[in-house]
GROMACS .gro file of C-alpha atoms in nm:
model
  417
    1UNK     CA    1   0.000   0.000   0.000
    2UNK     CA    2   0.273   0.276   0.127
    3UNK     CA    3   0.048   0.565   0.212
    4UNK     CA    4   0.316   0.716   0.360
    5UNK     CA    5   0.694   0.760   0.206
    6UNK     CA    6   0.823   0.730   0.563
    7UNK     CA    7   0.661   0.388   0.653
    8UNK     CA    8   0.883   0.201   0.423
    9UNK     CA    9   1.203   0.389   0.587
   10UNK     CA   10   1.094   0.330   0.910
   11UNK     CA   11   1.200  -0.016   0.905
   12UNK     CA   12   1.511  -0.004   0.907
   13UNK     CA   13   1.527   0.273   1.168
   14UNK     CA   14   1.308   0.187   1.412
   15UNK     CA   15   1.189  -0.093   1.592
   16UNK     CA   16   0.807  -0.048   1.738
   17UNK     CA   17   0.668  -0.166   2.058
   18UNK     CA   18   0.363  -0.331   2.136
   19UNK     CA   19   0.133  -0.270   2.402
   20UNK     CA   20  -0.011  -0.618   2.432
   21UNK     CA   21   0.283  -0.831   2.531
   22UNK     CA   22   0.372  -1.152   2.443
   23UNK     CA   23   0.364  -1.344   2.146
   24UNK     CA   24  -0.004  -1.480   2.105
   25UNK     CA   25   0.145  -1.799   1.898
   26UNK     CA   26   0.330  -1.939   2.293
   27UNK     CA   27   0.034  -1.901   2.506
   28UNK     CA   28  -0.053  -2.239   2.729
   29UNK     CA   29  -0.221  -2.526   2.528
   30UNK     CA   30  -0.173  -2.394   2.196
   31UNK     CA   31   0.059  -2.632   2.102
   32UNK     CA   32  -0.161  -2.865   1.923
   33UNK     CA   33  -0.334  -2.632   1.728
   34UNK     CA   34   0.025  -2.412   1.643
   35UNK     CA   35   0.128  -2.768   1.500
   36UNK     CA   36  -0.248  -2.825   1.326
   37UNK     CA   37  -0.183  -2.478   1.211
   38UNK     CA   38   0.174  -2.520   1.033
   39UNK     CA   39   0.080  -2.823   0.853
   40UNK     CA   40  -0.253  -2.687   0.744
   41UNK     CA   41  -0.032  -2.405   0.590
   42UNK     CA   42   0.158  -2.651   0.403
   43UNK     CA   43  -0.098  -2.805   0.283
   44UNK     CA   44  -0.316  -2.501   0.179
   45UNK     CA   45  -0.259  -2.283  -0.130
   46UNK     CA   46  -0.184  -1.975   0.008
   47UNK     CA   47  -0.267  -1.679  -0.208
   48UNK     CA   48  -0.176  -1.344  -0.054
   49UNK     CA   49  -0.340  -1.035  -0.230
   50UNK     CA   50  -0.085  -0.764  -0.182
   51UNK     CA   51   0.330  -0.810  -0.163
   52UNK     CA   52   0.523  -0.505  -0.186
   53UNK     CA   53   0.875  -0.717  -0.306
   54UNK     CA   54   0.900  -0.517  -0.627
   55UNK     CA   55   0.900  -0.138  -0.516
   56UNK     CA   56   1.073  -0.247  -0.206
   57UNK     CA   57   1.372  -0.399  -0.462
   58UNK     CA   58   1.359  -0.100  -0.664
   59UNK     CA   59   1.424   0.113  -0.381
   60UNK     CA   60   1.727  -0.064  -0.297
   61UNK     CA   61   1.898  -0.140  -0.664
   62UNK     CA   62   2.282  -0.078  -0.646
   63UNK     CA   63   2.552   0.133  -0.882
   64UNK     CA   64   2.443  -0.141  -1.143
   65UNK     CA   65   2.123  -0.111  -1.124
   66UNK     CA   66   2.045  -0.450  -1.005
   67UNK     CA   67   1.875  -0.531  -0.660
   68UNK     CA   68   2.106  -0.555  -0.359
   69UNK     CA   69   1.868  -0.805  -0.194
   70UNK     CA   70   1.884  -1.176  -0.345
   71UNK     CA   71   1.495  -1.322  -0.241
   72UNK     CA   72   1.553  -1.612  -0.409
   73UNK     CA   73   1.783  -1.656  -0.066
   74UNK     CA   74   1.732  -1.545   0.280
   75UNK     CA   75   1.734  -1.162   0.337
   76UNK     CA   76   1.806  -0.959   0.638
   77UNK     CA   77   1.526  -0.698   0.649
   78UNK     CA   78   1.194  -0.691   0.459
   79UNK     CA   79   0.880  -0.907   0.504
   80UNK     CA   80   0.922  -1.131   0.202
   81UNK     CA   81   1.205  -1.414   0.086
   82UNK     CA   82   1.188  -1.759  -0.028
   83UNK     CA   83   1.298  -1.930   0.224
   84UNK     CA   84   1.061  -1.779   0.456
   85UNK     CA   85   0.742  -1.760   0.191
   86UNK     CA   86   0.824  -2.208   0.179
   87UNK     CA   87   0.849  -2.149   0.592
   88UNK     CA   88   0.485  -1.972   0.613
   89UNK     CA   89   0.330  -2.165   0.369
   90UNK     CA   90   0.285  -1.911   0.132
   91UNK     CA   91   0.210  -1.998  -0.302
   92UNK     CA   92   0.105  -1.711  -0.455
   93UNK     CA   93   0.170  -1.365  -0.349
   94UNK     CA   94   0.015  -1.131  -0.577
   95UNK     CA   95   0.322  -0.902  -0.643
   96UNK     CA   96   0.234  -0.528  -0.609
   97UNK     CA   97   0.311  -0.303  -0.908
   98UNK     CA   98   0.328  -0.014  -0.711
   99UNK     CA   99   0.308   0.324  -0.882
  100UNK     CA  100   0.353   0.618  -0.649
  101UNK     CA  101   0.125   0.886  -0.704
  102UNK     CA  102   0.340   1.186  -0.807
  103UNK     CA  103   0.453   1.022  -1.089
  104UNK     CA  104   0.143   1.086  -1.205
  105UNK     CA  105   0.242   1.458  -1.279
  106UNK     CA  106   0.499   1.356  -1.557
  107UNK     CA  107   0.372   1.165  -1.877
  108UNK     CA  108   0.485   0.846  -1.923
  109UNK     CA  109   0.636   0.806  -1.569
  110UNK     CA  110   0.389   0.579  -1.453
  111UNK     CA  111   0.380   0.317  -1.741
  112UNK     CA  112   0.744   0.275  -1.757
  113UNK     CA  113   0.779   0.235  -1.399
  114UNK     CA  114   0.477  -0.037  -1.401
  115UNK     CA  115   0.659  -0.225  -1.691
  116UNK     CA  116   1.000  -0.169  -1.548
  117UNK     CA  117   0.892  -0.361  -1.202
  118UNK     CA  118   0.667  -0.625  -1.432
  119UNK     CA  119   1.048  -0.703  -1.592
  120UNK     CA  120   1.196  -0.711  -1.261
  121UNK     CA  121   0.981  -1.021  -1.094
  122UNK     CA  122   0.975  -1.192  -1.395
  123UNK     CA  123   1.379  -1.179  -1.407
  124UNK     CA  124   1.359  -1.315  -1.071
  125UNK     CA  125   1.175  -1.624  -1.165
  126UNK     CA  126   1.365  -1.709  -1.447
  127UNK     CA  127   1.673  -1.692  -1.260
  128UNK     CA  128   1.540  -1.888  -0.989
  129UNK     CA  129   1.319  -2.151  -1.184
  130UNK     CA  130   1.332  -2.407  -0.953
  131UNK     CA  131   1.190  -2.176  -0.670
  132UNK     CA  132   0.964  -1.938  -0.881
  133UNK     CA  133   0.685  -1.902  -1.144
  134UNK     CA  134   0.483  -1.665  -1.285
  135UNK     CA  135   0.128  -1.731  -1.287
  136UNK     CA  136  -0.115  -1.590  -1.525
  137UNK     CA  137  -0.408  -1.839  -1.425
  138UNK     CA  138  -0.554  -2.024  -1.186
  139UNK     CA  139  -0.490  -2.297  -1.308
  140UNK     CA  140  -0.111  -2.184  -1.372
  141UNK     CA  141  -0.074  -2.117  -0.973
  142UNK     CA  142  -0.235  -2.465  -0.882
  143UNK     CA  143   0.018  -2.634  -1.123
  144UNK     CA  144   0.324  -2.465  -0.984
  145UNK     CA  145   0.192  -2.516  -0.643
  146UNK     CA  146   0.221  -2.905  -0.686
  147UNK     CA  147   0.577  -2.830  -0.886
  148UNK     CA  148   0.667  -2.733  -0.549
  149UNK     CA  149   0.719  -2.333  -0.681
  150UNK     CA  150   0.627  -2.008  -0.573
  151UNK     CA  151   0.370  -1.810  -0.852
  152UNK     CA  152   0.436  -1.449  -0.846
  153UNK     CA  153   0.087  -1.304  -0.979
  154UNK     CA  154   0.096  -0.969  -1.064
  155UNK     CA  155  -0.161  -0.640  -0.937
  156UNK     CA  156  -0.104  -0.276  -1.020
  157UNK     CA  157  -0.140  -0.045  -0.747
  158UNK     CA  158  -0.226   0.221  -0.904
  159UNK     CA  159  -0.416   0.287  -1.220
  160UNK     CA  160  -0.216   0.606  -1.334
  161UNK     CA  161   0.029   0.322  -1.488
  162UNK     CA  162  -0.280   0.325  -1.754
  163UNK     CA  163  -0.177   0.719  -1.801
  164UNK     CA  164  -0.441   0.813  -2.105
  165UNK     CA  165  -0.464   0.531  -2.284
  166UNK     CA  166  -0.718   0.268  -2.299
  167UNK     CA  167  -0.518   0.054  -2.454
  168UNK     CA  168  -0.246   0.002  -2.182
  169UNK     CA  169  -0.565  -0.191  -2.039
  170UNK     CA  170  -0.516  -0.461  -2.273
  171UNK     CA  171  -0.104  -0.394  -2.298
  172UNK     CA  172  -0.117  -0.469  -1.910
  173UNK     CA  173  -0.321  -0.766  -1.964
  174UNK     CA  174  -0.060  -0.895  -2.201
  175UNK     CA  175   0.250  -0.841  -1.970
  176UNK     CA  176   0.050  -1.079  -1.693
  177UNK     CA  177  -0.144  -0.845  -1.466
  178UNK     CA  178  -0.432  -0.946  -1.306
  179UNK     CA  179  -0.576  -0.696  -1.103
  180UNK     CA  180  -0.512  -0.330  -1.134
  181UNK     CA  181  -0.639  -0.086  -0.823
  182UNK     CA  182  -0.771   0.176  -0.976
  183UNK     CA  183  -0.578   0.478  -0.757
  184UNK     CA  184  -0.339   0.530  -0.451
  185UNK     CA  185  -0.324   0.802  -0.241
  186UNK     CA  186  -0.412   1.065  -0.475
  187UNK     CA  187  -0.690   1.158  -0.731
  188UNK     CA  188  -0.591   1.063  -1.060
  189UNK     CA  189  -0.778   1.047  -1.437
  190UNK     CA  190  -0.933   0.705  -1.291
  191UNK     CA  191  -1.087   0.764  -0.959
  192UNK     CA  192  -1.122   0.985  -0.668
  193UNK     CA  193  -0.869   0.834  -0.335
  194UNK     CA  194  -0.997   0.748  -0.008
  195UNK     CA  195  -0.666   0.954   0.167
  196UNK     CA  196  -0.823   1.289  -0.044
  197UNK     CA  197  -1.046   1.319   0.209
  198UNK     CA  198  -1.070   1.713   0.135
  199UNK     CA  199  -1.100   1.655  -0.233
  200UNK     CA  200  -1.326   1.499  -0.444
  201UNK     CA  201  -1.197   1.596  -0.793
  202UNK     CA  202  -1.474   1.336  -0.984
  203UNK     CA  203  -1.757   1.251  -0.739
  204UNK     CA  204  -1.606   0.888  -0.731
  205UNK     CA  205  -1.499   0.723  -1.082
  206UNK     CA  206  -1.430   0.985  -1.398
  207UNK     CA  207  -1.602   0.876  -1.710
  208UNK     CA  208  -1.253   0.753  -1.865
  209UNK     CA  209  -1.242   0.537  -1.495
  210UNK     CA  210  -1.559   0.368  -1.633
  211UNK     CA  211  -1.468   0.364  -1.939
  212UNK     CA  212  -1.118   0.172  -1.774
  213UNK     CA  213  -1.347  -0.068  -1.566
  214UNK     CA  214  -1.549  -0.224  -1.827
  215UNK     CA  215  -1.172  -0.273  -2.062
  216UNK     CA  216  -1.064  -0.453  -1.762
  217UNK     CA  217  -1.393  -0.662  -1.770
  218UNK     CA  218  -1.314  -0.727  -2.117
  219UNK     CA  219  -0.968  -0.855  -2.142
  220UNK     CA  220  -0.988  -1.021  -1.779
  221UNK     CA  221  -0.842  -0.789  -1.494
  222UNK     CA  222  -0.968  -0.812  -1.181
  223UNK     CA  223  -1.092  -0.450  -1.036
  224UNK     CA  224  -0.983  -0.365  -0.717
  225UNK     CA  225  -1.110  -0.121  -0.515
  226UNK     CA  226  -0.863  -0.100  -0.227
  227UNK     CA  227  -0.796   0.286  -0.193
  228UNK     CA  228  -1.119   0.406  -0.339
  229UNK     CA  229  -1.372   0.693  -0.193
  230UNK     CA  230  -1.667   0.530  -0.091
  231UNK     CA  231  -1.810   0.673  -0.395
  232UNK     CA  232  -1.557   0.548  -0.640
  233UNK     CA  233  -1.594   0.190  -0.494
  234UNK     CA  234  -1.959   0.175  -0.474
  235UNK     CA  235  -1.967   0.295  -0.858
  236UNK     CA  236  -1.660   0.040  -0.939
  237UNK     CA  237  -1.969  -0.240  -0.801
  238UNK     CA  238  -2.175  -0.130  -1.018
  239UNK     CA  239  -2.004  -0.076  -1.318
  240UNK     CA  240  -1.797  -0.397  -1.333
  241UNK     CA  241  -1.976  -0.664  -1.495
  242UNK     CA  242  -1.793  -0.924  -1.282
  243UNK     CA  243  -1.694  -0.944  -0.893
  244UNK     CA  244  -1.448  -0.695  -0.773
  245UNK     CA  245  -1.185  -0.745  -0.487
  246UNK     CA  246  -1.035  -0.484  -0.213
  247UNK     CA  247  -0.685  -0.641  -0.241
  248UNK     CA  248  -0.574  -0.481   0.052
  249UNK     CA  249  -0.834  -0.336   0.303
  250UNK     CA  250  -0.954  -0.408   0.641
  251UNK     CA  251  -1.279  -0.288   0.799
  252UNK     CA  252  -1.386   0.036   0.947
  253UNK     CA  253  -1.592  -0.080   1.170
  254UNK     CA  254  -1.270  -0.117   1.387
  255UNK     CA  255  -1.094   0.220   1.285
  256UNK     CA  256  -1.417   0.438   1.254
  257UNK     CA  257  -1.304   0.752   1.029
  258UNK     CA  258  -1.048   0.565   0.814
  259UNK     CA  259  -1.158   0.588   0.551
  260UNK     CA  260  -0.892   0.369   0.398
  261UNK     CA  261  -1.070   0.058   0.526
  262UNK     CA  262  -1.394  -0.045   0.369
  263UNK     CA  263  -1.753   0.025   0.558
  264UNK     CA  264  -1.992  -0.195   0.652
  265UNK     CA  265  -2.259  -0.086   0.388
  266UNK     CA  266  -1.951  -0.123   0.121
  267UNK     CA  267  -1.822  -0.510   0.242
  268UNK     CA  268  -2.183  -0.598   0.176
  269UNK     CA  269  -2.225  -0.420  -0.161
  270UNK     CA  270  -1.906  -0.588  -0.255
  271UNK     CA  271  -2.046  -0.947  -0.170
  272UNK     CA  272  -2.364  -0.862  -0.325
  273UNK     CA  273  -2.163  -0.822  -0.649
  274UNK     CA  274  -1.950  -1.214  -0.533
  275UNK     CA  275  -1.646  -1.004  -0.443
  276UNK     CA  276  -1.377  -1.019  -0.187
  277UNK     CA  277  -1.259  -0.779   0.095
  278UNK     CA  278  -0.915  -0.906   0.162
  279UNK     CA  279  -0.756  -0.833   0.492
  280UNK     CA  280  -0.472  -0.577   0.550
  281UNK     CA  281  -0.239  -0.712   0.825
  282UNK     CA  282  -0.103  -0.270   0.902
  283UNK     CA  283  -0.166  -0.247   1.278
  284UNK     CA  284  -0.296   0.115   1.129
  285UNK     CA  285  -0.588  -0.112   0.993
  286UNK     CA  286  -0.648  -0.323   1.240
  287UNK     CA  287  -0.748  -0.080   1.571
  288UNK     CA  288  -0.851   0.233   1.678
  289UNK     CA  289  -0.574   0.285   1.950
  290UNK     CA  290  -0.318   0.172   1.685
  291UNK     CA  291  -0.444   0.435   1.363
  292UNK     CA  292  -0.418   0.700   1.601
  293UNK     CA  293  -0.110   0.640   1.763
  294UNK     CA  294   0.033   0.560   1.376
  295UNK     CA  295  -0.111   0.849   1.282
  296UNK     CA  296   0.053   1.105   1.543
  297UNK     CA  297   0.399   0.933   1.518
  298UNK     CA  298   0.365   1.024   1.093
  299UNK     CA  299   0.269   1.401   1.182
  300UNK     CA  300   0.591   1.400   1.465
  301UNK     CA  301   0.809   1.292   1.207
  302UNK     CA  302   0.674   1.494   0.929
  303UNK     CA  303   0.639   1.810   1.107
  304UNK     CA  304   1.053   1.724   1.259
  305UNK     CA  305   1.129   1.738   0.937
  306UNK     CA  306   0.974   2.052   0.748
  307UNK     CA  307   1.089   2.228   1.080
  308UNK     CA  308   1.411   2.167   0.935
  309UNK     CA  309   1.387   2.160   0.611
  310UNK     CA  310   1.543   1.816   0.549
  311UNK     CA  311   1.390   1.596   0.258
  312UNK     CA  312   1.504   1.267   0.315
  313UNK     CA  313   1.355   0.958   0.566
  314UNK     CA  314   1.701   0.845   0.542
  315UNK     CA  315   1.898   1.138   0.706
  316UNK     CA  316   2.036   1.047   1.016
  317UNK     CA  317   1.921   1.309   1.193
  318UNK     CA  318   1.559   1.219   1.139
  319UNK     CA  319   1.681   0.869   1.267
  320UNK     CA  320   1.782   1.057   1.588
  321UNK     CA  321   1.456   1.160   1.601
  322UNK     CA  322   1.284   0.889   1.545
  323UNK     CA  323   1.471   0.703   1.828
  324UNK     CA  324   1.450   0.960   2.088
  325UNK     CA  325   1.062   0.975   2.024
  326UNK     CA  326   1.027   0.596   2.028
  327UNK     CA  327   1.163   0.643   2.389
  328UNK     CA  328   0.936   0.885   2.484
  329UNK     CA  329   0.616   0.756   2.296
  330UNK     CA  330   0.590   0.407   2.237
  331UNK     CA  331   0.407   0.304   1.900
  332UNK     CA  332   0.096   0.091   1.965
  333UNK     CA  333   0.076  -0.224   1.784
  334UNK     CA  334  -0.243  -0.457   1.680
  335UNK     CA  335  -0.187  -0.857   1.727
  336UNK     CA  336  -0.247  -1.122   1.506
  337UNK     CA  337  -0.574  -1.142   1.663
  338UNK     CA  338  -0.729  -0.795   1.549
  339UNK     CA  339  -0.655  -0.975   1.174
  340UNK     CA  340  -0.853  -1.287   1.261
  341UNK     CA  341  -1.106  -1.033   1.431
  342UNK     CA  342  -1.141  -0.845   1.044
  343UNK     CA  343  -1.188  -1.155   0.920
  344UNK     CA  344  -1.457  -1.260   1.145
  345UNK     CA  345  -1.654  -0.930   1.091
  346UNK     CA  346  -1.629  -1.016   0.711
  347UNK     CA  347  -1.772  -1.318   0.758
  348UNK     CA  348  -2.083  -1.246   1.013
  349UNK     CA  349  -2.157  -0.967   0.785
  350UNK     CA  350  -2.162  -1.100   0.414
  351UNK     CA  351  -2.027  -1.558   0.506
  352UNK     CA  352  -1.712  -1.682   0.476
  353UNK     CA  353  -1.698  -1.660   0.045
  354UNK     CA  354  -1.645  -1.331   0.102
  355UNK     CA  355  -1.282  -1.290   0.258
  356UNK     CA  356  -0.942  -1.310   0.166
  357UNK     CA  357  -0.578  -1.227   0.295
  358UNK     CA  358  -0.429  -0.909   0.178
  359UNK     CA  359  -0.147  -0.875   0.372
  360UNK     CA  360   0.047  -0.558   0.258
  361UNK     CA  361   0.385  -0.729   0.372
  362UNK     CA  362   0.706  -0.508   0.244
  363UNK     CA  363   0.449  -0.216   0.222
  364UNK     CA  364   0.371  -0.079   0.573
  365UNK     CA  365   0.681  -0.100   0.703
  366UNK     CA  366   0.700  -0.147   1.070
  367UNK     CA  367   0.322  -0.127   1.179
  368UNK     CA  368   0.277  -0.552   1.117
  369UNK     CA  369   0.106  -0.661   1.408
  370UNK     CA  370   0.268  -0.865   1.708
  371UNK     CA  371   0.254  -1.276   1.543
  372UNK     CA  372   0.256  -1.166   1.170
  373UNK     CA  373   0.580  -1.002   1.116
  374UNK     CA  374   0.658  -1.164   0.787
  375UNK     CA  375   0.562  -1.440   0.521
  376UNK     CA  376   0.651  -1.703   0.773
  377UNK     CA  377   0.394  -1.659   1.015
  378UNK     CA  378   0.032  -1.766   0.840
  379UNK     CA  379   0.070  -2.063   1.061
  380UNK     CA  380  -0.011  -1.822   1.344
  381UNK     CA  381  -0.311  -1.666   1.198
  382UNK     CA  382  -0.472  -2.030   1.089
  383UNK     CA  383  -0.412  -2.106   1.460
  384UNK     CA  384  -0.594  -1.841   1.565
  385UNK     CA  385  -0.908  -1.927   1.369
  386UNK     CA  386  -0.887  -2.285   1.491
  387UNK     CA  387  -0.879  -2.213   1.806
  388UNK     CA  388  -1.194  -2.002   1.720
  389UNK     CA  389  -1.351  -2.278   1.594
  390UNK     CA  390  -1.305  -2.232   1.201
  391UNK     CA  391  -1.314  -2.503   1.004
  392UNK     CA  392  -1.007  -2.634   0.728
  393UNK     CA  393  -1.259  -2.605   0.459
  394UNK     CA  394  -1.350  -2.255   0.573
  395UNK     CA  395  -1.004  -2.185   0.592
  396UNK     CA  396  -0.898  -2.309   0.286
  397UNK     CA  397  -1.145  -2.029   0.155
  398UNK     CA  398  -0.982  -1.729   0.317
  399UNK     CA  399  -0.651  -1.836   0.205
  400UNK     CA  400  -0.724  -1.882  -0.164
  401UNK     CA  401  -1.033  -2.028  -0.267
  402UNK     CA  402  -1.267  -1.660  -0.278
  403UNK     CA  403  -0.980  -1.499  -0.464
  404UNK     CA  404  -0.927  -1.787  -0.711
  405UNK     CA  405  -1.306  -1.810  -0.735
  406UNK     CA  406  -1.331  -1.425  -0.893
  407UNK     CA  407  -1.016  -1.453  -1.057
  408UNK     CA  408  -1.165  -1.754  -1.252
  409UNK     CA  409  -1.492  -1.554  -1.304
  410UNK     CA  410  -1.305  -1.284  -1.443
  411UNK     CA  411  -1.143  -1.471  -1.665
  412UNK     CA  412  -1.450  -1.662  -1.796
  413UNK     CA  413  -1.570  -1.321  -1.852
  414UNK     CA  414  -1.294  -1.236  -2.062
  415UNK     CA  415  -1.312  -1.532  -2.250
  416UNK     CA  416  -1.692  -1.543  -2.326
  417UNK     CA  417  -1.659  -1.220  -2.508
   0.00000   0.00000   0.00000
């Protein structure tokens, strides 16, 4: 997701505390279901809707342009590598074409940055074959799945990668994307953003967004709504011609005011339509006490900053800063529990078809909650919902079957046409 430049910094400056103590995964008599857990992970396709591995490479490529960071091996910092995707259980991470806003501003910027990461994680799976696929299908990612390889599916976050053109629609389509959000955190020729709050530049989706929607029905790319107005979204429902997804957005009812996360009236339009909300695993999603306590640590480090005129998250003084604060104001962090607790709301309001896992790993930074700190830990999160009393079949849903089930509709779509 990366609403905010300085989350993906933060990481390696900071280390957040948590208000809730200790590790949910080693409380008494959870052994059982922790081992239940990890070998219903294995055994599971996992599909996770939003990975932020490319931008988070591109932001770290060396004098030669190449990534410093090898994921086909273990790495020291971010949320995603191989060896701990095979550790978590994880098979198909949708890999997030992320497309900062301001790029929007000069023509052309977005496109080539969109096909510029697309080259990037398909490099890394053909010099990793053994480890990696790409997946255009369903079909594709069950295949590689029993190969014993990770699919890398591809989303655009961000539909100002489409600049102009309707066309790029179907040139997207071509390069492997399946699901394109249709903005970020600004207003662009697509949509109106939930994070304008103070702007609604199109009332929710500009003709030319509607015009984008039913291309994407056409040619078979899923519509996501994740960082939508409410208006865009509800008008993205009932455009599309085929179920839409939130690929990376938890509920409001928890964080009421965010309007990031979806509303209750919008996870049931959504349903209504056979789409998917799909969970975002940012303790900024996840609880009130966390968003707010997120929120003021941003405006400290923001308003630090301007005070001083310094432009980069990297400087060391705002690393100082950032340390001395930490000391004085320790960040609030959700659990793994608050996810399962999204994921329960889901599923009283609209039944279990309706829910997926979006986790936003190597895009918010810091904020993961206390028991999902990277790709390795969906065992924890299945053990939570067992111990709830969730079924395998019903989990076996949340971890891939909705998403497949609309990515297969879309297709069809696409293919009856």
């Amino acid at each position: 997701m990366r609403p905010l430049p300085s989350l993906a910094c933060l990481a390696a400056l900071t280390t957040l505390s948590c208000a809730h103590g200790s590790n949910p995964a080693g409380a008494p008599g959870s052994t059982d279901l922790a081992a239940r857990a990890r070998a219903l992970a294995q055994r599971l396709i996992i599909a996770d809707g939003h990975v932020d591995v490319p931008y988070r490479l591109q932001e770290t490529l060396g004098p030669d342009g190449e990534p410093t960071e090898d994921i086909s091996q273990r790495t020291p910092g971010g949320d995603f590598d191989y060896p701990r995707a095979v550790e978590g259980g994880l098979d198909v991470p949708f890999m997030s074409i992320y497309i900062p806003a301001d790029l929007q501003q000069t023509p052309g910027a977005s496109k080539t940055l969109a096909d510029t990461l697309i080259d990037r994680v398909e490099q890394i799976a053909r010099k990793s074959p053994e480890k990696f696929a790409m997946a255009y299908s369903v079909e594709e990612a069950q295949r590689n799945t029993k190969e014993g390889k990770i699919s890398f599916a591809l989303g655009i976050e961000n539909g100002s990668a489409l600049e102009d053109s309707l066309a790029n629609v179907a040139h997207f389509q071509r390069r492997g994307v399946r699901y394109i959000t249709l903005t970020h955190s600004k207003d662009n020729l697509l949509s109106d953003a939930s994070f304008n709050t103070g702007k609604r530049t199109w009332n929710g989706l500009s003709p030319f967004g509607r015009e984008v929607v039913a291309e994407m029905n056409r040619v078979g790319i899923m519509v996501d709504v994740a960082h939508l107005s409410d208006d865009a979204i509800r008008q993205a429902v009932e455009v599309s011609q085929v179920p839409v997804i939130a690929s990376h957005s938890s509920c409001r009812h928890f964080t009421p005011g965010f309007e990031r996360n979806i509303s209750d009236e919008l996870i049931r339009a959504v349903a209504a339509k056979g789409g998917v909300v799909m969970i975002n695993f940012g303790s900024s999603f996840l609880t009130a006490e966390a968003n707010a306590s997120l929120e003021k640590f941003h405006k400290a480090i923001q308003a630090f900053m301007e005070s001083r005129s310094i432009k980069s998250f990297g400087a060391p003084e705002v690393a100082a800063f950032i340390k001395s604060y930490q000391a004085e104001h320790p960040v609030t962090l959700a659990r793994v529990e608050d996810v399962a607790d999204h994921i329960e709301h889901v599923v009283k309001l609209v039944g279990i078809e309706h829910v997926g896992l979006g986790s936003d790993f190597d895009g918010v930074g810091p904020t993961l909650p206390t028991g999902l700190k990277d790709v390795s830990q969906y065992p924890n999160l299945f053990r939570v919902l067992l111990e709830r009393g969730h079924s395998e079949a019903d989990i076996e849903k949340i971890a891939s079957g909705n998403v497949f089930r609309v990515w297969k509709q879309a297709a069809a779509h696409a293919a009856s046409k």
